[in-house]
Structure formats: C-alpha cells, structure tokens
C-alpha cells in the first residue's frame, strides 16, 4: 500500500528537509548530502519513496520537485514553519497569550521562525533598552509599541526622535497616561519632531502584545503570559519574513489607534497647541 502524501511530507524529518531544500531549487546528490549533513545510505531510501509517489524527479544526478511536489510543499510550508517555530521554544509559546494577534497574521505566525528567545539576566530585570539601542543603531526608521510602561520609554524614544529617526511610538492608554503625567516634557519634545509620531490604543492593554520594536534589520517581540503578566522574555529576529510580519502587525494596531497631537490627549485643544509652540 502506498504511503499517504501527508505522511511523506510530515512524518520524516529527512524527507521534510529534502523537500524544503529542493523547494529552493534543483540540487545534485553531493549538494544535498552536504547541505543536509546526512549520509548517502540514509538518504537514498527517502529519495526512492519520494520518487515513487511522484513528488521529486531525477534527471541524471540532479533532483528537483515535480509539479505535484512543488504544490504540496508550498501548501505545507506555513504548517512546517509554524511547527518548527513552536518546537524551538515550546514552553515559551505554550504559555503566551496569542489572542491579541489578528487571525490573518496568526495563520502566518511561522514567519517568526528562527527567532531567538532572549531572557534578561537577574541584574537586567525587564531592561531591554540597551539591547534595543545596540540593535537599532544605523536604522533610519523605528516602530515601537508598548502596552506596559517602563520609565526608560520616554528617554529612549526621545533619543531616536532627536537623532532624526523616523519613529512611530504606539502606547496603550494606561502607558500614555503615565507618560503624559510623569514625563510630559519628553513627550512634548518628541512631538516637536516632524519625523516622530505618537499613537494611543484606547482598548485594553491585553488586546495588544506587551511590546513590539522594529528597526530596518531587527524585530523584538514580547507577549503577555496567559495570566496577563509580562515576564520579561522576548523574541529577537533578523529574518526578512519576521520583519515583514512584525511591520504588518504594528500597522494593524496603528490603524486601530488615535494619533496624538499633544500630551494633553484626548483633550488636545488650543492650550495644548500653544504649549507646543512655546516649547519650539
């Protein structure tokens, strides 16, 4: 009895890796063995099964996906990427609150594959800001979302705004209230820069992730746990697919937020505008 195609795709790490490799382009046997770091004797039986089911084709010493194989791998890839990502940090993901992510992006959460789990040491506590600064140097555009308040957010954001970065800062209503109450001057200084924008998400802080920070080449991501607490763990990724996914998610929340004209939001009337003019 022939093996089901799903079994061929999912139930062998060797076959899965071979199919994903061939999805990138045809390979000869020596390239396959070298890239997969596998012995010829263990690979050949898997090649035989895939050829029998019509998923790969061989021409001389070169293997490539058949039309059917190409279709199935493209359909299966999001599932395989998501499974790989969850397996890499299974405990972290199983305890995160993910319902803040819209369904259309949740289906593509495998785009975050190859993300590194960062756990600050005891001396650092929840302080990710030195790491952010180091990763964001040289970037001209920064997107920041914080649904919890950290006292370094104002100075961190102001530093980038005054360096001429194109910065978008999105805060939960509670975080903005703390910002406007205790760090008002820094907020007004940020808003003086034409390249800087502040947005407020008026819903519950738990309706958005704990943090998103995106530069042109790095993505930081933090989720609340299932009890609604942020434990100081976050993901770091440099993959283009992760950066694109993070930007799309950030823009989704911006589209559901209100742009701030002054730190008097939501009462941004003429007195607030005069405050800005006086600062200038």
PDB file of C-alpha atoms in Angstrom:
ATOM      1  CA  UNK A   1       0.000   0.000   0.000  1.00  0.00           C
ATOM      2  CA  UNK A   2       1.322   3.415  -0.936  1.00  0.00           C
ATOM      3  CA  UNK A   3       2.139   5.878   1.780  1.00  0.00           C
ATOM      4  CA  UNK A   4      -0.227   8.827   2.031  1.00  0.00           C
ATOM      5  CA  UNK A   5       1.278  12.048   0.772  1.00  0.00           C
ATOM      6  CA  UNK A   6       0.720  13.777   4.127  1.00  0.00           C
ATOM      7  CA  UNK A   7       2.775  11.071   5.822  1.00  0.00           C
ATOM      8  CA  UNK A   8       5.536  11.581   3.295  1.00  0.00           C
ATOM      9  CA  UNK A   9       5.596  15.308   3.982  1.00  0.00           C
ATOM     10  CA  UNK A  10       5.265  15.353   7.737  1.00  0.00           C
ATOM     11  CA  UNK A  11       6.355  12.098   9.313  1.00  0.00           C
ATOM     12  CA  UNK A  12      10.009  12.006   8.359  1.00  0.00           C
ATOM     13  CA  UNK A  13      12.489  14.742   9.207  1.00  0.00           C
ATOM     14  CA  UNK A  14      14.779  13.572   6.406  1.00  0.00           C
ATOM     15  CA  UNK A  15      12.065  13.708   3.747  1.00  0.00           C
ATOM     16  CA  UNK A  16      10.768  17.029   5.019  1.00  0.00           C
ATOM     17  CA  UNK A  17      14.226  18.612   4.945  1.00  0.00           C
ATOM     18  CA  UNK A  18      14.901  17.240   1.479  1.00  0.00           C
ATOM     19  CA  UNK A  19      11.634  18.610   0.086  1.00  0.00           C
ATOM     20  CA  UNK A  20      12.211  22.026   1.645  1.00  0.00           C
ATOM     21  CA  UNK A  21      15.723  22.101   0.231  1.00  0.00           C
ATOM     22  CA  UNK A  22      14.518  21.223  -3.264  1.00  0.00           C
ATOM     23  CA  UNK A  23      11.853  23.940  -2.967  1.00  0.00           C
ATOM     24  CA  UNK A  24      14.788  26.373  -3.180  1.00  0.00           C
ATOM     25  CA  UNK A  25      15.935  24.845  -6.471  1.00  0.00           C
ATOM     26  CA  UNK A  26      17.343  21.674  -8.085  1.00  0.00           C
ATOM     27  CA  UNK A  27      20.311  20.030  -6.371  1.00  0.00           C
ATOM     28  CA  UNK A  28      22.688  17.237  -7.223  1.00  0.00           C
ATOM     29  CA  UNK A  29      23.225  14.423  -4.763  1.00  0.00           C
ATOM     30  CA  UNK A  30      26.514  15.775  -3.425  1.00  0.00           C
ATOM     31  CA  UNK A  31      24.967  19.183  -2.684  1.00  0.00           C
ATOM     32  CA  UNK A  32      22.038  17.523  -0.929  1.00  0.00           C
ATOM     33  CA  UNK A  33      24.284  15.380   1.248  1.00  0.00           C
ATOM     34  CA  UNK A  34      26.465  18.344   2.137  1.00  0.00           C
ATOM     35  CA  UNK A  35      23.632  20.794   2.920  1.00  0.00           C
ATOM     36  CA  UNK A  36      21.543  18.319   4.896  1.00  0.00           C
ATOM     37  CA  UNK A  37      24.573  16.810   6.642  1.00  0.00           C
ATOM     38  CA  UNK A  38      23.250  13.316   6.057  1.00  0.00           C
ATOM     39  CA  UNK A  39      24.808  10.060   4.856  1.00  0.00           C
ATOM     40  CA  UNK A  40      24.090   8.691   1.412  1.00  0.00           C
ATOM     41  CA  UNK A  41      22.907   5.354   2.818  1.00  0.00           C
ATOM     42  CA  UNK A  42      20.234   7.013   4.989  1.00  0.00           C
ATOM     43  CA  UNK A  43      19.066   9.440   2.276  1.00  0.00           C
ATOM     44  CA  UNK A  44      18.655   7.110  -0.690  1.00  0.00           C
ATOM     45  CA  UNK A  45      15.635   5.193   0.731  1.00  0.00           C
ATOM     46  CA  UNK A  46      13.851   8.520   1.310  1.00  0.00           C
ATOM     47  CA  UNK A  47      14.595   9.642  -2.246  1.00  0.00           C
ATOM     48  CA  UNK A  48      13.204   6.337  -3.531  1.00  0.00           C
ATOM     49  CA  UNK A  49       9.889   6.832  -1.642  1.00  0.00           C
ATOM     50  CA  UNK A  50       9.502  10.394  -2.868  1.00  0.00           C
ATOM     51  CA  UNK A  51      10.218   9.398  -6.468  1.00  0.00           C
ATOM     52  CA  UNK A  52       7.702   6.541  -6.266  1.00  0.00           C
ATOM     53  CA  UNK A  53       4.998   8.939  -5.102  1.00  0.00           C
ATOM     54  CA  UNK A  54       5.865  11.435  -7.843  1.00  0.00           C
ATOM     55  CA  UNK A  55       6.978  14.254  -5.540  1.00  0.00           C
ATOM     56  CA  UNK A  56      10.523  14.543  -6.863  1.00  0.00           C
ATOM     57  CA  UNK A  57      12.059  13.910 -10.268  1.00  0.00           C
ATOM     58  CA  UNK A  58      15.606  12.854 -11.108  1.00  0.00           C
ATOM     59  CA  UNK A  59      17.498  13.806 -14.247  1.00  0.00           C
ATOM     60  CA  UNK A  60      20.924  12.212 -14.251  1.00  0.00           C
ATOM     61  CA  UNK A  61      22.403  13.225 -10.883  1.00  0.00           C
ATOM     62  CA  UNK A  62      20.080  16.192 -10.272  1.00  0.00           C
ATOM     63  CA  UNK A  63      16.865  16.117  -8.233  1.00  0.00           C
ATOM     64  CA  UNK A  64      14.045  18.656  -8.260  1.00  0.00           C
ATOM     65  CA  UNK A  65      10.424  18.887  -7.190  1.00  0.00           C
ATOM     66  CA  UNK A  66       7.712  17.669  -9.530  1.00  0.00           C
ATOM     67  CA  UNK A  67       4.723  19.923 -10.151  1.00  0.00           C
ATOM     68  CA  UNK A  68       2.764  17.966  -7.532  1.00  0.00           C
ATOM     69  CA  UNK A  69       5.668  18.128  -5.097  1.00  0.00           C
ATOM     70  CA  UNK A  70       6.004  21.863  -5.588  1.00  0.00           C
ATOM     71  CA  UNK A  71       2.281  22.432  -4.922  1.00  0.00           C
ATOM     72  CA  UNK A  72       2.274  20.278  -1.783  1.00  0.00           C
ATOM     73  CA  UNK A  73       5.421  21.827  -0.309  1.00  0.00           C
ATOM     74  CA  UNK A  74       4.097  25.357  -0.876  1.00  0.00           C
ATOM     75  CA  UNK A  75       0.836  24.392   0.849  1.00  0.00           C
ATOM     76  CA  UNK A  76       2.595  22.607   3.697  1.00  0.00           C
ATOM     77  CA  UNK A  77       5.325  25.181   4.292  1.00  0.00           C
ATOM     78  CA  UNK A  78       3.313  27.512   6.596  1.00  0.00           C
ATOM     79  CA  UNK A  79       2.418  24.489   8.749  1.00  0.00           C
ATOM     80  CA  UNK A  80       6.001  23.250   8.815  1.00  0.00           C
ATOM     81  CA  UNK A  81       7.353  26.710   9.636  1.00  0.00           C
ATOM     82  CA  UNK A  82       4.860  27.145  12.485  1.00  0.00           C
ATOM     83  CA  UNK A  83       5.597  23.681  13.862  1.00  0.00           C
ATOM     84  CA  UNK A  84       9.344  24.331  13.716  1.00  0.00           C
ATOM     85  CA  UNK A  85       8.940  27.676  15.483  1.00  0.00           C
ATOM     86  CA  UNK A  86       6.802  26.226  18.270  1.00  0.00           C
ATOM     87  CA  UNK A  87       9.179  23.293  18.724  1.00  0.00           C
ATOM     88  CA  UNK A  88      12.194  25.595  19.120  1.00  0.00           C
ATOM     89  CA  UNK A  89      10.663  27.343  22.158  1.00  0.00           C
ATOM     90  CA  UNK A  90       7.753  25.097  23.072  1.00  0.00           C
ATOM     91  CA  UNK A  91       7.447  26.146  26.728  1.00  0.00           C
ATOM     92  CA  UNK A  92       7.523  29.845  25.870  1.00  0.00           C
ATOM     93  CA  UNK A  93       4.825  29.594  23.202  1.00  0.00           C
ATOM     94  CA  UNK A  94       2.549  27.265  25.163  1.00  0.00           C
ATOM     95  CA  UNK A  95       2.316  29.863  27.968  1.00  0.00           C
ATOM     96  CA  UNK A  96       1.840  33.009  25.833  1.00  0.00           C
ATOM     97  CA  UNK A  97      -1.385  34.924  25.275  1.00  0.00           C
ATOM     98  CA  UNK A  98      -1.731  34.985  21.491  1.00  0.00           C
ATOM     99  CA  UNK A  99      -5.321  36.122  21.021  1.00  0.00           C
ATOM    100  CA  UNK A 100      -4.145  39.719  20.586  1.00  0.00           C
ATOM    101  CA  UNK A 101      -2.849  38.746  17.133  1.00  0.00           C
ATOM    102  CA  UNK A 102      -5.404  39.053  14.301  1.00  0.00           C
ATOM    103  CA  UNK A 103      -6.315  35.767  12.693  1.00  0.00           C
ATOM    104  CA  UNK A 104      -4.861  36.554   9.264  1.00  0.00           C
ATOM    105  CA  UNK A 105      -1.437  37.068  10.870  1.00  0.00           C
ATOM    106  CA  UNK A 106      -1.830  34.259  13.382  1.00  0.00           C
ATOM    107  CA  UNK A 107      -2.106  31.911  10.395  1.00  0.00           C
ATOM    108  CA  UNK A 108       1.325  33.155   9.297  1.00  0.00           C
ATOM    109  CA  UNK A 109       2.999  33.009  12.689  1.00  0.00           C
ATOM    110  CA  UNK A 110       5.502  30.581  11.187  1.00  0.00           C
ATOM    111  CA  UNK A 111       7.087  33.687   9.612  1.00  0.00           C
ATOM    112  CA  UNK A 112       8.705  34.173  13.032  1.00  0.00           C
ATOM    113  CA  UNK A 113      10.775  31.021  12.589  1.00  0.00           C
ATOM    114  CA  UNK A 114      14.433  31.216  13.612  1.00  0.00           C
ATOM    115  CA  UNK A 115      13.589  33.783  16.298  1.00  0.00           C
ATOM    116  CA  UNK A 116      15.878  33.794  19.333  1.00  0.00           C
ATOM    117  CA  UNK A 117      14.366  33.680  22.805  1.00  0.00           C
ATOM    118  CA  UNK A 118      16.013  36.350  24.975  1.00  0.00           C
ATOM    119  CA  UNK A 119      15.728  36.148  28.749  1.00  0.00           C
ATOM    120  CA  UNK A 120      17.352  39.092  30.553  1.00  0.00           C
ATOM    121  CA  UNK A 121      19.559  38.125  33.487  1.00  0.00           C
ATOM    122  CA  UNK A 122      18.724  38.917  37.103  1.00  0.00           C
ATOM    123  CA  UNK A 123      20.808  42.102  37.013  1.00  0.00           C
ATOM    124  CA  UNK A 124      18.878  43.369  33.978  1.00  0.00           C
ATOM    125  CA  UNK A 125      15.367  42.588  35.148  1.00  0.00           C
ATOM    126  CA  UNK A 126      12.978  43.899  32.496  1.00  0.00           C
ATOM    127  CA  UNK A 127      15.554  46.252  30.992  1.00  0.00           C
ATOM    128  CA  UNK A 128      15.721  45.561  27.252  1.00  0.00           C
ATOM    129  CA  UNK A 129      16.605  49.100  26.264  1.00  0.00           C
ATOM    130  CA  UNK A 130      20.415  48.754  25.987  1.00  0.00           C
ATOM    131  CA  UNK A 131      19.790  45.787  23.690  1.00  0.00           C
ATOM    132  CA  UNK A 132      17.366  47.843  21.600  1.00  0.00           C
ATOM    133  CA  UNK A 133      19.798  50.722  21.273  1.00  0.00           C
ATOM    134  CA  UNK A 134      22.579  48.397  20.143  1.00  0.00           C
ATOM    135  CA  UNK A 135      20.392  46.703  17.548  1.00  0.00           C
ATOM    136  CA  UNK A 136      18.783  49.902  16.245  1.00  0.00           C
ATOM    137  CA  UNK A 137      21.933  51.951  15.671  1.00  0.00           C
ATOM    138  CA  UNK A 138      22.183  52.744  11.968  1.00  0.00           C
ATOM    139  CA  UNK A 139      18.477  52.318  11.288  1.00  0.00           C
ATOM    140  CA  UNK A 140      16.530  55.287   9.924  1.00  0.00           C
ATOM    141  CA  UNK A 141      13.047  54.006  10.823  1.00  0.00           C
ATOM    142  CA  UNK A 142      11.817  52.658  14.151  1.00  0.00           C
ATOM    143  CA  UNK A 143       8.407  51.308  15.165  1.00  0.00           C
ATOM    144  CA  UNK A 144       7.759  50.911  18.892  1.00  0.00           C
ATOM    145  CA  UNK A 145       4.721  49.504  20.697  1.00  0.00           C
ATOM    146  CA  UNK A 146       4.474  49.276  24.478  1.00  0.00           C
ATOM    147  CA  UNK A 147       1.339  48.192  26.290  1.00  0.00           C
ATOM    148  CA  UNK A 148       3.091  48.389  29.665  1.00  0.00           C
ATOM    149  CA  UNK A 149       5.028  51.366  30.987  1.00  0.00           C
ATOM    150  CA  UNK A 150       8.761  51.365  31.535  1.00  0.00           C
ATOM    151  CA  UNK A 151      10.478  54.543  32.816  1.00  0.00           C
ATOM    152  CA  UNK A 152      13.085  54.338  30.050  1.00  0.00           C
ATOM    153  CA  UNK A 153      10.488  54.567  27.252  1.00  0.00           C
ATOM    154  CA  UNK A 154      10.449  58.419  27.196  1.00  0.00           C
ATOM    155  CA  UNK A 155      14.222  58.947  27.073  1.00  0.00           C
ATOM    156  CA  UNK A 156      14.697  56.028  24.695  1.00  0.00           C
ATOM    157  CA  UNK A 157      12.077  57.346  22.251  1.00  0.00           C
ATOM    158  CA  UNK A 158      13.311  60.946  22.533  1.00  0.00           C
ATOM    159  CA  UNK A 159      16.864  59.872  21.758  1.00  0.00           C
ATOM    160  CA  UNK A 160      15.802  58.371  18.442  1.00  0.00           C
ATOM    161  CA  UNK A 161      13.483  61.267  17.569  1.00  0.00           C
ATOM    162  CA  UNK A 162      16.225  63.854  18.118  1.00  0.00           C
ATOM    163  CA  UNK A 163      18.686  61.838  16.053  1.00  0.00           C
ATOM    164  CA  UNK A 164      16.358  62.259  13.085  1.00  0.00           C
ATOM    165  CA  UNK A 165      14.953  58.732  13.056  1.00  0.00           C
ATOM    166  CA  UNK A 166      11.515  58.243  11.571  1.00  0.00           C
ATOM    167  CA  UNK A 167       9.867  56.979  14.760  1.00  0.00           C
ATOM    168  CA  UNK A 168       6.353  55.759  15.431  1.00  0.00           C
ATOM    169  CA  UNK A 169       5.524  55.186  19.095  1.00  0.00           C
ATOM    170  CA  UNK A 170       2.306  53.370  19.961  1.00  0.00           C
ATOM    171  CA  UNK A 171       1.225  53.153  23.606  1.00  0.00           C
ATOM    172  CA  UNK A 172      -1.704  51.678  25.464  1.00  0.00           C
ATOM    173  CA  UNK A 173      -3.939  54.282  27.102  1.00  0.00           C
ATOM    174  CA  UNK A 174      -2.585  53.416  30.571  1.00  0.00           C
ATOM    175  CA  UNK A 175       1.014  53.728  29.390  1.00  0.00           C
ATOM    176  CA  UNK A 176       0.338  57.040  27.688  1.00  0.00           C
ATOM    177  CA  UNK A 177      -1.340  58.422  30.821  1.00  0.00           C
ATOM    178  CA  UNK A 178       1.779  57.577  32.834  1.00  0.00           C
ATOM    179  CA  UNK A 179       3.999  59.038  30.121  1.00  0.00           C
ATOM    180  CA  UNK A 180       1.976  62.281  29.966  1.00  0.00           C
ATOM    181  CA  UNK A 181       1.807  62.578  33.748  1.00  0.00           C
ATOM    182  CA  UNK A 182       5.408  61.892  34.793  1.00  0.00           C
ATOM    183  CA  UNK A 183       7.408  62.503  31.595  1.00  0.00           C
ATOM    184  CA  UNK A 184       5.386  65.197  29.873  1.00  0.00           C
ATOM    185  CA  UNK A 185       8.345  67.320  28.781  1.00  0.00           C
ATOM    186  CA  UNK A 186       9.999  64.386  26.979  1.00  0.00           C
ATOM    187  CA  UNK A 187       6.715  63.641  25.240  1.00  0.00           C
ATOM    188  CA  UNK A 188       6.290  67.195  24.030  1.00  0.00           C
ATOM    189  CA  UNK A 189       9.894  67.215  22.819  1.00  0.00           C
ATOM    190  CA  UNK A 190       9.202  64.050  20.816  1.00  0.00           C
ATOM    191  CA  UNK A 191       6.121  65.635  19.227  1.00  0.00           C
ATOM    192  CA  UNK A 192       8.159  68.684  18.206  1.00  0.00           C
ATOM    193  CA  UNK A 193       9.987  66.499  15.679  1.00  0.00           C
ATOM    194  CA  UNK A 194       8.253  66.189  12.321  1.00  0.00           C
ATOM    195  CA  UNK A 195       9.720  62.720  11.929  1.00  0.00           C
ATOM    196  CA  UNK A 196       8.073  61.434  15.143  1.00  0.00           C
ATOM    197  CA  UNK A 197       4.511  60.295  15.811  1.00  0.00           C
ATOM    198  CA  UNK A 198       2.773  59.030  18.948  1.00  0.00           C
ATOM    199  CA  UNK A 199      -0.362  56.885  18.831  1.00  0.00           C
ATOM    200  CA  UNK A 200      -2.646  55.729  21.633  1.00  0.00           C
ATOM    201  CA  UNK A 201      -4.506  52.433  21.605  1.00  0.00           C
ATOM    202  CA  UNK A 202      -7.599  53.059  23.698  1.00  0.00           C
ATOM    203  CA  UNK A 203      -8.618  49.430  24.228  1.00  0.00           C
ATOM    204  CA  UNK A 204      -7.380  47.098  26.939  1.00  0.00           C
ATOM    205  CA  UNK A 205      -3.570  46.759  27.135  1.00  0.00           C
ATOM    206  CA  UNK A 206      -4.079  42.985  26.893  1.00  0.00           C
ATOM    207  CA  UNK A 207      -5.587  43.432  23.423  1.00  0.00           C
ATOM    208  CA  UNK A 208      -2.110  44.162  22.058  1.00  0.00           C
ATOM    209  CA  UNK A 209       1.255  42.449  22.691  1.00  0.00           C
ATOM    210  CA  UNK A 210       3.426  43.600  25.583  1.00  0.00           C
ATOM    211  CA  UNK A 211       5.963  45.091  23.182  1.00  0.00           C
ATOM    212  CA  UNK A 212       6.933  45.306  19.540  1.00  0.00           C
ATOM    213  CA  UNK A 213      10.120  47.059  18.453  1.00  0.00           C
ATOM    214  CA  UNK A 214      11.113  47.062  14.792  1.00  0.00           C
ATOM    215  CA  UNK A 215      14.077  48.623  13.059  1.00  0.00           C
ATOM    216  CA  UNK A 216      15.163  48.105   9.474  1.00  0.00           C
ATOM    217  CA  UNK A 217      17.019  44.922  10.412  1.00  0.00           C
ATOM    218  CA  UNK A 218      15.749  43.663  13.789  1.00  0.00           C
ATOM    219  CA  UNK A 219      12.473  42.702  15.438  1.00  0.00           C
ATOM    220  CA  UNK A 220      11.838  42.458  19.190  1.00  0.00           C
ATOM    221  CA  UNK A 221       8.588  40.883  20.306  1.00  0.00           C
ATOM    222  CA  UNK A 222       7.147  40.351  23.782  1.00  0.00           C
ATOM    223  CA  UNK A 223       3.871  38.676  24.766  1.00  0.00           C
ATOM    224  CA  UNK A 224       1.900  38.577  27.981  1.00  0.00           C
ATOM    225  CA  UNK A 225       1.527  35.156  29.553  1.00  0.00           C
ATOM    226  CA  UNK A 226      -1.903  33.554  29.796  1.00  0.00           C
ATOM    227  CA  UNK A 227      -2.460  35.262  33.151  1.00  0.00           C
ATOM    228  CA  UNK A 228      -1.928  38.685  31.593  1.00  0.00           C
ATOM    229  CA  UNK A 229       1.567  39.252  33.022  1.00  0.00           C
ATOM    230  CA  UNK A 230       4.726  40.195  31.122  1.00  0.00           C
ATOM    231  CA  UNK A 231       7.608  38.032  32.302  1.00  0.00           C
ATOM    232  CA  UNK A 232      10.410  39.970  30.602  1.00  0.00           C
ATOM    233  CA  UNK A 233      11.058  37.339  27.930  1.00  0.00           C
ATOM    234  CA  UNK A 234      11.065  38.406  24.316  1.00  0.00           C
ATOM    235  CA  UNK A 235      11.954  37.179  20.855  1.00  0.00           C
ATOM    236  CA  UNK A 236      14.642  38.642  18.621  1.00  0.00           C
ATOM    237  CA  UNK A 237      14.722  38.028  14.895  1.00  0.00           C
ATOM    238  CA  UNK A 238      16.648  39.318  11.901  1.00  0.00           C
ATOM    239  CA  UNK A 239      14.783  37.270   9.276  1.00  0.00           C
ATOM    240  CA  UNK A 240      13.128  39.291   6.461  1.00  0.00           C
ATOM    241  CA  UNK A 241       9.914  37.273   6.873  1.00  0.00           C
ATOM    242  CA  UNK A 242       9.778  38.135  10.588  1.00  0.00           C
ATOM    243  CA  UNK A 243      10.418  41.833   9.954  1.00  0.00           C
ATOM    244  CA  UNK A 244       7.659  41.978   7.343  1.00  0.00           C
ATOM    245  CA  UNK A 245       5.261  40.141   9.684  1.00  0.00           C
ATOM    246  CA  UNK A 246       6.087  42.469  12.566  1.00  0.00           C
ATOM    247  CA  UNK A 247       5.594  45.609  10.463  1.00  0.00           C
ATOM    248  CA  UNK A 248       2.236  44.350   9.234  1.00  0.00           C
ATOM    249  CA  UNK A 249       1.117  43.641  12.798  1.00  0.00           C
ATOM    250  CA  UNK A 250       2.309  47.046  14.012  1.00  0.00           C
ATOM    251  CA  UNK A 251       0.423  48.792  11.211  1.00  0.00           C
ATOM    252  CA  UNK A 252      -2.684  46.781  12.104  1.00  0.00           C
ATOM    253  CA  UNK A 253      -2.642  48.274  15.621  1.00  0.00           C
ATOM    254  CA  UNK A 254      -1.812  51.777  14.339  1.00  0.00           C
ATOM    255  CA  UNK A 255      -4.924  51.559  12.175  1.00  0.00           C
ATOM    256  CA  UNK A 256      -6.941  50.978  15.371  1.00  0.00           C
ATOM    257  CA  UNK A 257      -5.284  53.757  17.359  1.00  0.00           C
ATOM    258  CA  UNK A 258      -5.525  57.544  17.512  1.00  0.00           C
ATOM    259  CA  UNK A 259      -2.668  59.856  16.652  1.00  0.00           C
ATOM    260  CA  UNK A 260      -1.656  62.211  19.455  1.00  0.00           C
ATOM    261  CA  UNK A 261      -1.334  65.945  18.773  1.00  0.00           C
ATOM    262  CA  UNK A 262      -0.109  66.832  22.263  1.00  0.00           C
ATOM    263  CA  UNK A 263       0.486  65.211  25.620  1.00  0.00           C
ATOM    264  CA  UNK A 264      -2.945  66.548  26.682  1.00  0.00           C
ATOM    265  CA  UNK A 265      -4.628  63.813  24.635  1.00  0.00           C
ATOM    266  CA  UNK A 266      -7.546  63.289  24.410  1.00  0.00           C
ATOM    267  CA  UNK A 267      -8.204  66.982  25.219  1.00  0.00           C
ATOM    268  CA  UNK A 268      -5.816  68.284  22.558  1.00  0.00           C
ATOM    269  CA  UNK A 269      -7.280  71.773  22.258  1.00  0.00           C
ATOM    270  CA  UNK A 270      -5.769  75.200  21.624  1.00  0.00           C
ATOM    271  CA  UNK A 271      -3.993  75.365  25.005  1.00  0.00           C
ATOM    272  CA  UNK A 272      -2.087  72.205  24.111  1.00  0.00           C
ATOM    273  CA  UNK A 273      -1.082  73.632  20.780  1.00  0.00           C
ATOM    274  CA  UNK A 274       0.196  76.802  22.470  1.00  0.00           C
ATOM    275  CA  UNK A 275       2.297  74.595  24.777  1.00  0.00           C
ATOM    276  CA  UNK A 276       3.958  73.052  21.743  1.00  0.00           C
ATOM    277  CA  UNK A 277       4.574  76.456  20.183  1.00  0.00           C
ATOM    278  CA  UNK A 278       6.177  77.733  23.398  1.00  0.00           C
ATOM    279  CA  UNK A 279       8.499  74.734  23.502  1.00  0.00           C
ATOM    280  CA  UNK A 280       9.588  75.441  19.956  1.00  0.00           C
TER     281      UNK A 280
END
